[in-house]
Amino acid sequence: MKKQVILMSLAIAGLLCCIPMFVLNAPGAPGLSGGAASLLGMAGAVLFGTCAGTLLQLKRLSRDPDYRQRQKAQCGERYQAIRDRVGYLAGFWTVGLVVVSGLIFQSFERFGIPDWVGWVFIGIYLFYTLAFLGLYKWLQRKM
């Protein structure tokens, strides 16, 4: 349901982007140049078409019982726990690689890499660690 609302909103936004193509390309119309209005109109048409097609596909799939059963399985607690764990591990490894590259940049300062680049990477790691611990404690108290 949430996905359908977002797609419907984007489709309406795409329609609204098409309007300037006709209004601003009229003779004697002020505002955007003809090229910018055409580009905005084309982008709106693509956005509207994509969202409308996706909405039609979701409507067709919602009638399929196998699709509904797969959606229920994907939204279950087990899959949510797996996705949360995978997201945590991916974030941990990404930030770990950032701090390792920061330390490598610190050691290669003589090759022309500025000193502040390594310190920014190390700062990102420290921010991630403090934010993770703070949010973990806060959510532990909240639940």
C-alpha positions as YAML, in Angstrom:
chain: A
units: angstrom
residues:
- id: 1
  name: MET
  ca: [0.00, 0.00, 0.00]
- id: 2
  name: LYS
  ca: [2.79, 2.41, 0.89]
- id: 3
  name: LYS
  ca: [4.54, 1.72, -2.41]
- id: 4
  name: GLN
  ca: [1.34, 2.46, -4.33]
- id: 5
  name: VAL
  ca: [0.90, 5.82, -2.59]
- id: 6
  name: ILE
  ca: [4.48, 6.81, -3.40]
- id: 7
  name: LEU
  ca: [4.11, 5.73, -7.03]
- id: 8
  name: MET
  ca: [0.81, 7.60, -7.35]
- id: 9
  name: SER
  ca: [2.42, 10.75, -5.93]
- id: 10
  name: LEU
  ca: [5.32, 10.47, -8.36]
- id: 11
  name: ALA
  ca: [2.91, 9.94, -11.26]
- id: 12
  name: ILE
  ca: [1.04, 13.12, -10.31]
- id: 13
  name: ALA
  ca: [4.34, 14.99, -10.03]
- id: 14
  name: GLY
  ca: [5.27, 13.73, -13.50]
- id: 15
  name: LEU
  ca: [1.97, 15.01, -14.87]
- id: 16
  name: LEU
  ca: [2.58, 18.38, -13.26]
- id: 17
  name: CYS
  ca: [6.03, 18.51, -14.86]
- id: 18
  name: CYS
  ca: [4.42, 17.99, -18.30]
- id: 19
  name: ILE
  ca: [2.29, 21.12, -17.95]
- id: 20
  name: PRO
  ca: [5.16, 23.63, -18.35]
- id: 21
  name: MET
  ca: [6.05, 22.07, -21.68]
- id: 22
  name: PHE
  ca: [2.72, 23.19, -23.11]
- id: 23
  name: VAL
  ca: [2.26, 26.42, -21.15]
- id: 24
  name: LEU
  ca: [5.79, 27.78, -21.44]
- id: 25
  name: ASN
  ca: [6.23, 26.84, -25.08]
- id: 26
  name: ALA
  ca: [3.23, 28.97, -26.04]
- id: 27
  name: PRO
  ca: [4.14, 32.05, -28.10]
- id: 28
  name: GLY
  ca: [4.90, 35.05, -25.90]
- id: 29
  name: ALA
  ca: [5.01, 33.01, -22.66]
- id: 30
  name: PRO
  ca: [7.53, 34.22, -20.06]
- id: 31
  name: GLY
  ca: [9.62, 31.96, -17.87]
- id: 32
  name: LEU
  ca: [11.79, 29.04, -18.93]
- id: 33
  name: SER
  ca: [13.32, 28.87, -22.34]
- id: 34
  name: GLY
  ca: [11.78, 26.48, -24.83]
- id: 35
  name: GLY
  ca: [14.55, 23.91, -24.38]
- id: 36
  name: ALA
  ca: [14.31, 23.86, -20.58]
- id: 37
  name: ALA
  ca: [10.51, 23.57, -20.70]
- id: 38
  name: SER
  ca: [10.75, 20.72, -23.21]
- id: 39
  name: LEU
  ca: [13.34, 18.93, -21.09]
- id: 40
  name: LEU
  ca: [11.16, 19.32, -17.98]
- id: 41
  name: GLY
  ca: [8.14, 18.08, -19.90]
- id: 42
  name: MET
  ca: [9.99, 15.04, -21.23]
- id: 43
  name: ALA
  ca: [11.28, 14.17, -17.76]
- id: 44
  name: GLY
  ca: [7.73, 14.48, -16.43]
- id: 45
  name: ALA
  ca: [6.39, 12.23, -19.18]
- id: 46
  name: VAL
  ca: [9.02, 9.59, -18.44]
- id: 47
  name: LEU
  ca: [8.27, 9.79, -14.71]
- id: 48
  name: PHE
  ca: [4.53, 9.54, -15.29]
- id: 49
  name: GLY
  ca: [4.86, 6.64, -17.73]
- id: 50
  name: THR
  ca: [7.19, 4.68, -15.48]
- id: 51
  name: CYS
  ca: [5.02, 5.13, -12.39]
- id: 52
  name: ALA
  ca: [1.79, 4.37, -14.25]
- id: 53
  name: GLY
  ca: [3.29, 1.19, -15.72]
- id: 54
  name: THR
  ca: [4.54, 0.07, -12.33]
- id: 55
  name: LEU
  ca: [1.15, 0.74, -10.76]
- id: 56
  name: LEU
  ca: [-0.57, -1.33, -13.45]
- id: 57
  name: GLN
  ca: [1.91, -4.15, -12.91]
- id: 58
  name: LEU
  ca: [1.33, -4.06, -9.13]
- id: 59
  name: LYS
  ca: [-2.42, -4.17, -9.70]
- id: 60
  name: ARG
  ca: [-2.05, -7.19, -11.97]
- id: 61
  name: LEU
  ca: [0.30, -8.95, -9.54]
- id: 62
  name: SER
  ca: [-1.93, -8.29, -6.53]
- id: 63
  name: ARG
  ca: [-4.51, -10.66, -8.04]
- id: 64
  name: ASP
  ca: [-1.95, -13.48, -8.18]
- id: 65
  name: PRO
  ca: [-2.15, -15.68, -5.02]
- id: 66
  name: ASP
  ca: [1.50, -16.80, -5.34]
- id: 67
  name: TYR
  ca: [2.66, -13.19, -5.39]
- id: 68
  name: ARG
  ca: [0.61, -12.36, -2.29]
- id: 69
  name: GLN
  ca: [2.07, -15.34, -0.45]
- id: 70
  name: ARG
  ca: [5.63, -14.29, -1.39]
- id: 71
  name: GLN
  ca: [4.91, -10.75, -0.17]
- id: 72
  name: LYS
  ca: [3.69, -12.08, 3.18]
- id: 73
  name: ALA
  ca: [6.82, -14.20, 3.51]
- id: 74
  name: GLN
  ca: [9.12, -11.27, 2.69]
- id: 75
  name: CYS
  ca: [7.43, -9.02, 5.22]
- id: 76
  name: GLY
  ca: [7.66, -11.63, 8.00]
- id: 77
  name: GLU
  ca: [9.72, -11.21, 11.15]
- id: 78
  name: ARG
  ca: [12.33, -13.75, 10.10]
- id: 79
  name: TYR
  ca: [13.17, -11.96, 6.85]
- id: 80
  name: GLN
  ca: [13.12, -8.59, 8.62]
- id: 81
  name: ALA
  ca: [15.63, -9.89, 11.17]
- id: 82
  name: ILE
  ca: [17.83, -11.24, 8.36]
- id: 83
  name: ARG
  ca: [17.71, -7.91, 6.49]
- id: 84
  name: ASP
  ca: [18.54, -6.00, 9.67]
- id: 85
  name: ARG
  ca: [21.51, -8.25, 10.40]
- id: 86
  name: VAL
  ca: [22.80, -8.00, 6.82]
- id: 87
  name: GLY
  ca: [22.46, -4.21, 6.91]
- id: 88
  name: TYR
  ca: [24.36, -4.05, 10.19]
- id: 89
  name: LEU
  ca: [27.19, -6.22, 8.87]
- id: 90
  name: ALA
  ca: [27.40, -4.30, 5.58]
- id: 91
  name: GLY
  ca: [27.59, -0.99, 7.44]
- id: 92
  name: PHE
  ca: [30.19, -2.34, 9.85]
- id: 93
  name: TRP
  ca: [32.42, -3.63, 7.05]
- id: 94
  name: THR
  ca: [32.02, -0.47, 4.98]
- id: 95
  name: VAL
  ca: [33.00, 1.80, 7.85]
- id: 96
  name: GLY
  ca: [35.83, -0.57, 8.74]
- id: 97
  name: LEU
  ca: [37.19, -0.27, 5.21]
- id: 98
  name: VAL
  ca: [36.84, 3.52, 5.44]
- id: 99
  name: VAL
  ca: [39.02, 3.63, 8.57]
- id: 100
  name: VAL
  ca: [41.58, 1.27, 7.01]
- id: 101
  name: SER
  ca: [41.79, 3.50, 3.93]
- id: 102
  name: GLY
  ca: [42.13, 6.51, 6.26]
- id: 103
  name: LEU
  ca: [45.08, 4.87, 7.97]
- id: 104
  name: ILE
  ca: [46.61, 3.98, 4.60]
- id: 105
  name: PHE
  ca: [46.20, 7.61, 3.47]
- id: 106
  name: GLN
  ca: [47.90, 8.73, 6.68]
- id: 107
  name: SER
  ca: [50.89, 6.54, 5.88]
- id: 108
  name: PHE
  ca: [51.09, 7.73, 2.22]
- id: 109
  name: GLU
  ca: [51.21, 11.43, 3.05]
- id: 110
  name: ARG
  ca: [54.55, 11.74, 1.32]
- id: 111
  name: PHE
  ca: [52.89, 10.89, -2.04]
- id: 112
  name: GLY
  ca: [50.90, 14.10, -1.99]
- id: 113
  name: ILE
  ca: [47.71, 12.92, -0.27]
- id: 114
  name: PRO
  ca: [46.74, 15.63, 2.23]
- id: 115
  name: ASP
  ca: [46.79, 14.79, 5.91]
- id: 116
  name: TRP
  ca: [43.18, 15.85, 6.45]
- id: 117
  name: VAL
  ca: [41.81, 13.12, 4.15]
- id: 118
  name: GLY
  ca: [42.89, 10.37, 6.52]
- id: 119
  name: TRP
  ca: [41.59, 12.26, 9.52]
- id: 120
  name: VAL
  ca: [38.19, 12.69, 7.86]
- id: 121
  name: PHE
  ca: [37.96, 8.93, 7.30]
- id: 122
  name: ILE
  ca: [38.95, 8.22, 10.89]
- id: 123
  name: GLY
  ca: [36.38, 10.81, 12.04]
- id: 124
  name: ILE
  ca: [33.69, 9.03, 10.01]
- id: 125
  name: TYR
  ca: [34.57, 5.80, 11.79]
- id: 126
  name: LEU
  ca: [34.41, 7.44, 15.21]
- id: 127
  name: PHE
  ca: [31.06, 9.06, 14.39]
- id: 128
  name: TYR
  ca: [29.65, 5.74, 13.19]
- id: 129
  name: THR
  ca: [30.82, 3.96, 16.34]
- id: 130
  name: LEU
  ca: [29.43, 6.61, 18.71]
- id: 131
  name: ALA
  ca: [26.15, 6.87, 16.80]
- id: 132
  name: PHE
  ca: [25.74, 3.10, 16.75]
- id: 133
  name: LEU
  ca: [26.39, 2.75, 20.47]
- id: 134
  name: GLY
  ca: [24.14, 5.71, 21.33]
- id: 135
  name: LEU
  ca: [21.26, 4.48, 19.19]
- id: 136
  name: TYR
  ca: [21.69, 0.94, 20.48]
- id: 137
  name: LYS
  ca: [21.41, 2.09, 24.10]
- id: 138
  name: TRP
  ca: [18.49, 4.39, 23.31]
- id: 139
  name: LEU
  ca: [16.54, 1.69, 21.49]
- id: 140
  name: GLN
  ca: [17.33, -0.80, 24.27]
- id: 141
  name: ARG
  ca: [15.72, 1.55, 26.82]
- id: 142
  name: LYS
  ca: [12.81, 2.31, 24.51]
- id: 143
  name: MET
  ca: [11.89, -1.34, 23.95]
...
